[in-house]
Amino acid sequence: MRPLADLLADPVCALDDDSIAAVVAKEFGFHGVVRAHFDSERDQTAVLVDEHGDERVVKVSHPAATVEEVDLEGRAAVWAQQVDPVLPVAVPLPTRTGDRYARTPRLIRLYQRLPGQASRDGATLSLSAVKNYGTAVARLGRALRGFFHPAAQRRSLWHIEARSQIAAMTGAIAEPVGRGLVTAALDRFERTAAHRWPELRAQAVHADLTLDNLLLDSADSICGIIDFGDLTHTALIADIAAALASVGATRTGADLLSAFAVFLDGYTAVCPLEPVERLVLADTLAVRAAITVTLSANRRDSDADYLHSWDAGAWSLLGELAATDPDDLAAAFGVPRTSASTAQLLARRQAVFGSVLAPLTYGQPLTPVRGSGVTLVDSDGRTYIDAYNNVPVVGHAHPRVAAAVADQTRLLSTNLRYLHPRAIELAERLVSTMPANSGLDTVLFLNSGSEATDLAWRIATAVTGRTGAVVTDFAYHGVTTATAALSPEQWRGDWAPDHVERFSVPRGPDTRGITEAIGRLVTRGHHPAAVFVDPTYTSDGILVPGSRYHRQLSTVAHRSGALLVADEVQAGFGRSGDHLWSFIGAGLQPDLVTLGKPMGNGHPVAAVICRRADVEELSAQTEFFSTYAGGPVAAAAASTVLDVIADERLVEHTAAMGELLSDQLSGSGHWAIREVRGRGLLVGVELDGIDTSVVLDEARRAGVLIGCTGPRSDVLKIRPPLVITPDQIKRVATVVLAAIERAGGEDHRRNK
Ligand code: PMP
């Protein structure tokens, strides 16, 4: 740390103009006269003009400056310029002997005079200029990423790391309210950010790229980056804070927050921020402003006018930061808002969504805020094992899928009217996973399972020219008008569409149910266009009628002239633990396959896989295009999910974990468990005489999330992300069994 005395001292023994001109002529060979001086906190900075009107800027360092520091600043500028030549960095010109500075009578550097104007008021910058500013700061940071110099470990009082010295200097702020703002900002940083500081990305940064050191032309384009005098090795966000302090200096309210957000848009277009960096940025910015006003208050002498010129802006910023709702401030920096209280959210949910939306799961609503793998963390910081959600098939927030989506979003998001390899490759890959002789050779992308099933229905009606559909008793296939009609699970009251018939899933190879359903349909004048089957019967209570049954069912469906649709929206992507697609292990021979939910691990993407000839029947009637479907982002998500499933051997893993779970549950011999059944990591536990909703709530209380299913809701549905570990499986089993035990109660148990 540079001694305080040095910094606070006057720039002693300033050189006179003639001496400056003489030394520049001697050392750099530039023969000019001093025409003007710039304000500077520590150094002497002057403009020289020669007889041709050529201008140079000369910087005479403060006597306390060291050779190492001047060398550092020069090398950093040269480095940045070489890495990113487009950046208009002011680079010190060589002396006659090729050095980047002269040594006598002081350390002296000479620069080209860059065009443009410094010291713009941040509030006068347009938002597009603010964005460009953010981009320039990020580019300079990126250019300096690989730069190393031992002197970069220097510290001055301007650096965030010097805040404890600053805290000791706040007594110089005479005005108590202002002093309170400063100490509050410093205290808050200690509470919220100091412990995180060491884990932030750090490197050599300019650390003072304020509007004083940025030259702008009349169109607000950046034409100069000057003064590496504060360059140091510190957290990247210290660099951002310095610039933000300048942008926000005299802005207020919503304008201030918009400017911050837009600046970061520019910055993150080049250099994305990590969540922890976003988290501590506001408090770092407040410390930057606190440092500015504290140093100014400690320099009451007239030579410090330059310092005092920042006072108004820094005070304004400190006041604004303190007065802004922390949630609004955090949001401007891209930090998710902290959720409101559960009671508030419940009331708002009801008011804004209305009653048709499915109710919340669990008696005590869950408010998850983040997830990782198989765990979810709620707004109280409590961790749960998520043994329910099949969408995050490769685990919540899988880093590779998240990165694929983010990277592709940053690159391009368009649609299938443009040629792009992503969707084509994905479609080819999906086709290659279909059984060899199935003829399933064509893929159509959609955005949801409902849309996929809907399109399958359209294809089936186009191919057959028929109107009837056959589904299982308690099937669920979607929310569109067509698929809601195919979803008896959602039918309310007596409503039952005339063109749909249902059949019960038998325990073994018995096709009477489906045969009779077709018969009833035909009697009503609707010949079957399609039979829809979720091969794992998730909404019917998770059933396993066996592959013989499925072969017969396929024959019956085909003989009736219907197309068979395997709805893999629930059970696809490895959940069954035998193949990627559950219909294969189930022995079904579908004509259409629908994919959805897990396909993008949370990113909306779905598909229909069918035969070319069938889809041509539809194309005789209509063109098909859906805006987002199969766009580069959706395709990136889905391809990456397939990659992860393959790389992490998740199908095999699912088989092993499913077996372990089933063994643990059925081995308990609990009186209330009628049957444990399912495939892979879709396990149903049919209960007898116990209210499953009580079991769900008990398990949730114990930190395990499960659901229930079936026409009587008497089947526990355990369906975790496939990446669940053996220990987590054991924990799930233990908790579920204990929850069943508690839900049953001692008395109930004795009576059985
Ligand atoms: N088919 C099945 C078997 C499903 O389980 C679902 C959703 N639960 C759908 C279709 C509809 O998918 P989405 O909710 O994505 O529209």
XYZ file of N, CA, C and O and ligand atoms in Angstrom, residues 448-450 453 476-478 534 567 569-570 597, ligand 1:
64
model
N -43.984 -28.452 -26.922
C -44.489 -29.081 -25.702
C -45.020 -30.459 -26.042
O -45.320 -30.765 -27.208
N -45.155 -31.259 -24.992
C -45.716 -32.596 -25.182
C -47.115 -32.512 -25.764
O -47.493 -33.313 -26.630
N -47.876 -31.544 -25.302
C -49.249 -31.388 -25.810
C -49.241 -31.152 -27.314
O -50.028 -31.752 -28.054
N -48.375 -34.404 -29.159
C -49.490 -35.351 -29.244
C -50.569 -34.811 -30.176
O -51.202 -35.568 -30.920
N -53.400 -39.114 -19.827
C -53.170 -37.678 -19.990
C -52.279 -37.481 -21.209
O -51.183 -38.056 -21.288
N -52.750 -36.661 -22.146
C -51.939 -36.422 -23.341
C -51.774 -34.949 -23.686
O -51.139 -34.637 -24.686
N -52.384 -34.025 -22.915
C -52.081 -32.626 -23.217
C -53.202 -31.643 -22.967
O -54.287 -32.002 -22.498
N -49.253 -44.212 -23.355
C -48.023 -43.907 -22.617
C -47.525 -45.274 -22.142
O -48.184 -45.908 -21.306
N -46.724 -42.377 -26.689
C -46.493 -41.057 -26.084
C -45.349 -41.198 -25.077
O -45.536 -41.670 -23.956
N -43.682 -38.755 -23.837
C -43.467 -37.468 -23.174
C -43.100 -37.669 -21.696
O -42.279 -36.946 -21.136
N -43.690 -38.691 -21.063
C -43.362 -38.994 -19.671
C -42.119 -39.857 -19.549
O -41.229 -39.580 -18.765
N -41.375 -33.450 -22.467
C -40.881 -32.947 -21.177
C -39.366 -33.015 -20.913
O -38.721 -31.978 -20.814
N -48.260 -36.692 -22.732
C -47.948 -37.185 -21.537
C -47.863 -38.675 -21.334
C -47.678 -36.331 -20.482
O -47.374 -36.814 -19.293
C -47.754 -34.948 -20.701
C -47.462 -33.952 -19.586
N -47.542 -34.412 -18.339
C -48.103 -34.478 -21.966
C -48.328 -35.374 -22.962
C -48.228 -33.008 -22.232
O -46.982 -32.380 -22.181
P -46.847 -30.800 -21.905
O -47.274 -30.556 -20.500
O -45.414 -30.515 -22.167
O -47.725 -30.108 -22.881
